[in-house]
Short mmCIF file of C-alpha atoms in Angstrom, two decimals:
data_model
loop_
_atom_site.label_atom_id
_atom_site.label_comp_id
_atom_site.label_asym_id
_atom_site.label_seq_id
_atom_site.Cartn_x
_atom_site.Cartn_y
_atom_site.Cartn_z
CA UNK A 1 -25.51 11.34 -4.26
CA UNK A 2 -23.65 13.99 -2.21
CA UNK A 3 -24.02 11.75 1.03
CA UNK A 4 -22.73 8.72 -0.99
CA UNK A 5 -19.88 10.44 -2.19
CA UNK A 6 -18.58 11.69 1.23
CA UNK A 7 -19.69 7.97 2.64
CA UNK A 8 -17.11 6.30 0.13
CA UNK A 9 -14.21 8.93 0.66
CA UNK A 10 -14.71 8.39 4.40
CA UNK A 11 -14.70 4.50 4.26
CA UNK A 12 -11.76 4.57 1.91
CA UNK A 13 -9.69 6.92 3.71
CA UNK A 14 -10.07 5.18 7.47
CA UNK A 15 -9.27 1.88 5.45
CA UNK A 16 -6.24 2.94 3.79
CA UNK A 17 -5.09 5.11 6.77
CA UNK A 18 -3.29 2.29 8.62
CA UNK A 19 0.60 1.49 8.74
CA UNK A 20 0.83 -0.92 6.17
CA UNK A 21 3.77 -2.44 3.86
CA UNK A 22 2.39 -0.41 0.79
CA UNK A 23 2.55 2.94 2.70
CA UNK A 24 5.69 2.25 4.68
CA UNK A 25 7.17 1.68 0.75
CA UNK A 26 5.86 4.80 -0.36
CA UNK A 27 6.48 7.14 2.93
CA UNK A 28 10.40 5.49 1.83
CA UNK A 29 10.35 6.25 -1.48
CA UNK A 30 8.84 9.51 -1.24
CA UNK A 31 11.90 10.30 1.49
CA UNK A 32 14.06 9.44 -1.47
CA UNK A 33 12.15 11.58 -3.56
CA UNK A 34 12.66 9.19 -6.91
CA UNK A 35 9.69 7.81 -8.85
CA UNK A 36 7.15 9.33 -6.38
CA UNK A 37 4.19 10.24 -9.14
CA UNK A 38 4.52 6.66 -10.85
CA UNK A 39 4.69 4.97 -7.78
CA UNK A 40 1.67 6.92 -6.30
CA UNK A 41 -0.21 6.58 -9.18
CA UNK A 42 0.25 2.61 -9.30
CA UNK A 43 -0.90 2.27 -5.84
CA UNK A 44 -3.67 4.41 -6.22
CA UNK A 45 -4.58 3.29 -9.68
CA UNK A 46 -4.62 -0.33 -8.29
CA UNK A 47 -6.71 0.57 -5.23
CA UNK A 48 -9.03 2.01 -7.97
CA UNK A 49 -9.39 -1.26 -9.97
CA UNK A 50 -9.85 -3.12 -6.89
CA UNK A 51 -12.70 -1.01 -5.32
CA UNK A 52 -14.32 -0.82 -8.86
CA UNK A 53 -14.40 -4.77 -8.62
CA UNK A 54 -15.59 -4.78 -4.90
CA UNK A 55 -18.49 -2.61 -5.55
CA UNK A 56 -19.25 -4.33 -8.66
CA UNK A 57 -19.60 -7.68 -6.65
CA UNK A 58 -16.01 -9.45 -6.99
CA UNK A 59 -16.79 -11.93 -3.78
CA UNK A 60 -18.70 -13.97 -6.30
CA UNK A 61 -14.98 -14.97 -7.75
CA UNK A 62 -14.20 -15.68 -3.89
CA UNK A 63 -17.14 -17.77 -3.92
CA UNK A 64 -16.09 -19.81 -6.89
CA UNK A 65 -12.25 -20.17 -5.60
CA UNK A 66 -12.45 -20.72 -2.04
CA UNK A 67 -8.65 -21.45 -1.85
CA UNK A 68 -7.53 -18.21 -3.24
CA UNK A 69 -7.60 -16.13 -0.24
CA UNK A 70 -5.43 -18.46 1.51
CA UNK A 71 -3.30 -18.96 -1.21
CA UNK A 72 -2.73 -14.84 -1.11
CA UNK A 73 -2.09 -15.02 2.70
CA UNK A 74 0.92 -17.34 2.15
CA UNK A 75 2.37 -15.42 -0.98
CA UNK A 76 1.71 -12.07 1.02
CA UNK A 77 3.50 -13.54 3.98
CA UNK A 78 6.67 -14.95 1.89
CA UNK A 79 6.93 -11.62 0.36
CA UNK A 80 6.71 -9.35 3.60
CA UNK A 81 9.36 -11.80 5.34
CA UNK A 82 11.71 -11.35 2.10
CA UNK A 83 11.04 -7.67 1.55
CA UNK A 84 11.61 -7.00 5.77
CA UNK A 85 14.92 -9.22 5.77
CA UNK A 86 16.07 -6.99 2.78
CA UNK A 87 15.31 -3.76 5.01
CA UNK A 88 16.82 -5.03 7.90
CA UNK A 89 20.03 -6.40 6.17
CA UNK A 90 20.38 -2.84 4.50
CA UNK A 91 19.85 -0.96 8.00
CA UNK A 92 22.82 -3.30 9.33
CA UNK A 93 25.00 -2.78 6.21
CA UNK A 94 24.34 1.38 6.78
CA UNK A 95 25.51 2.30 3.33
CA UNK A 96 23.11 5.21 2.31
CA UNK A 97 24.95 7.57 0.21
CA UNK A 98 22.44 6.91 -2.53
CA UNK A 99 19.60 7.77 -0.29
CA UNK A 100 21.07 10.75 1.42
CA UNK A 101 21.89 12.06 -2.25
CA UNK A 102 18.08 11.35 -3.44
CA UNK A 103 18.95 8.20 -5.34
CA UNK A 104 17.08 5.03 -5.07
CA UNK A 105 16.33 1.69 -7.00
CA UNK A 106 15.75 1.85 -10.72
CA UNK A 107 12.22 2.91 -12.01
CA UNK A 108 10.95 -1.02 -12.56
CA UNK A 109 12.50 -2.52 -9.37
CA UNK A 110 10.47 0.05 -7.72
CA UNK A 111 7.21 -0.11 -9.34
CA UNK A 112 7.56 -3.94 -9.08
CA UNK A 113 8.00 -3.90 -5.15
CA UNK A 114 5.21 -1.67 -4.95
CA UNK A 115 3.17 -3.94 -7.00
CA UNK A 116 4.01 -7.11 -4.73
CA UNK A 117 3.33 -4.96 -1.85
CA UNK A 118 -0.14 -4.22 -3.39
CA UNK A 119 -1.26 -7.31 -4.95
CA UNK A 120 0.11 -9.73 -2.57
CA UNK A 121 -1.28 -8.33 0.33
CA UNK A 122 -4.64 -10.17 1.43
CA UNK A 123 -5.50 -7.33 3.70
CA UNK A 124 -6.33 -4.97 0.41
CA UNK A 125 -8.60 -7.48 -1.02
CA UNK A 126 -10.42 -7.74 2.46
CA UNK A 127 -10.81 -3.93 2.41
CA UNK A 128 -11.52 -3.02 -1.27
CA UNK A 129 -13.27 -6.17 -2.33
CA UNK A 130 -14.81 -7.30 0.71
CA UNK A 131 -15.68 -4.45 3.19
CA UNK A 132 -16.00 -1.84 0.70
CA UNK A 133 -17.94 -3.89 -1.43
CA UNK A 134 -19.98 -4.92 1.26
CA UNK A 135 -20.79 -1.01 2.50
CA UNK A 136 -21.76 -0.41 -1.24
CA UNK A 137 -24.87 -3.04 -1.16
CA UNK A 138 -26.66 -0.43 0.66
CA UNK A 139 -27.04 1.59 -2.39
CA UNK A 140 -29.60 -0.21 -4.35
CA UNK A 141 -29.30 2.64 -7.01
CA UNK A 142 -26.44 1.89 -9.64
CA UNK A 143 -25.81 5.71 -9.66
CA UNK A 144 -25.43 6.03 -5.99
CA UNK A 145 -23.23 3.01 -5.99
CA UNK A 146 -21.14 4.40 -8.60
CA UNK A 147 -20.85 7.86 -6.59
CA UNK A 148 -19.82 6.11 -3.37
CA UNK A 149 -17.15 3.70 -5.32
CA UNK A 150 -15.88 6.94 -6.96
CA UNK A 151 -15.52 8.74 -3.40
CA UNK A 152 -13.35 5.76 -1.84
CA UNK A 153 -11.24 6.16 -5.10
CA UNK A 154 -10.52 9.39 -4.86
CA UNK A 155 -9.58 9.11 -1.19
CA UNK A 156 -7.17 6.48 -2.42
CA UNK A 157 -5.45 8.94 -4.71
CA UNK A 158 -5.48 11.84 -2.07
CA UNK A 159 -3.80 9.45 0.41
CA UNK A 160 -1.31 8.17 -1.58
CA UNK A 161 0.30 11.56 -3.20
CA UNK A 162 -0.28 13.18 0.05
CA UNK A 163 1.93 10.43 1.67
CA UNK A 164 4.34 10.50 -1.33
CA UNK A 165 5.07 13.91 -1.75
CA UNK A 166 4.43 14.86 1.82
CA UNK A 167 7.22 12.58 2.84
CA UNK A 168 9.65 15.42 1.64
CA UNK A 169 8.87 17.43 4.44
CA UNK A 170 10.58 15.05 6.57
CA UNK A 171 13.56 15.27 4.03
CA UNK A 172 15.84 17.45 6.81
CA UNK A 173 15.65 14.92 9.05
CA UNK A 174 16.61 12.21 6.92
CA UNK A 175 20.16 13.67 5.87
CA UNK A 176 22.06 10.87 7.81
CA UNK A 177 22.76 7.24 7.67
CA UNK A 178 21.46 6.76 11.10
CA UNK A 179 18.28 8.17 10.57
CA UNK A 180 17.80 5.83 7.43
CA UNK A 181 18.73 2.64 9.54
CA UNK A 182 16.08 3.60 12.29
CA UNK A 183 13.60 3.94 9.13
CA UNK A 184 14.50 0.78 7.78
CA UNK A 185 14.65 -1.43 10.93
CA UNK A 186 11.06 0.24 11.84
CA UNK A 187 9.97 -0.71 7.86
CA UNK A 188 11.74 -4.31 8.51
CA UNK A 189 10.00 -4.99 12.14
CA UNK A 190 6.53 -3.79 10.55
CA UNK A 191 6.64 -6.14 7.30
CA UNK A 192 7.71 -9.23 9.73
CA UNK A 193 4.71 -8.16 12.28
CA UNK A 194 2.32 -7.85 9.51
CA UNK A 195 3.59 -11.14 8.14
CA UNK A 196 3.31 -12.80 11.29
CA UNK A 197 -0.48 -11.34 11.41
CA UNK A 198 -1.09 -12.82 8.45
CA UNK A 199 -0.14 -16.31 9.45
CA UNK A 200 -1.68 -16.45 12.88
#
């Protein structure tokens, strides 16, 4: 049982560790120090639902609706292109008084963006429903499979809350508009690269 939970934790953590749209957004909000708890809870909670679905065998739905991955790919790429453009436009304007003062967009706008970055990202389904679901198949026993899933879900909560609250360690560096401009340019470029990767 312990082995299954550790395997689940390591698998979940390794899949989520890569820099992606969702992680970049959590990092940015963590730096602004606004809505961090609810944002991290939304991201980790979404992962928990998807991981649970993957372990329970969500792949059956994809078999029933083979066009679903393609539809999600186009929707995700469109959102990433738009969000990347927003970040690049913000960098061009260079108006960061709110961020430097520790303010950001409202709660619902923040959670809405996070939900879109999570649920419109086809890679999150590949990772949680596909890979984690496939790895869980090796555990024939329901108890072991459950413990594996719990381990992967725990990794998601540890990662997002560490990223969200750990970002404040970079706060002293982010006290100038130039630093925020650089961050937004990097995020914008990452978003566009991810969109290109989805479409190619």
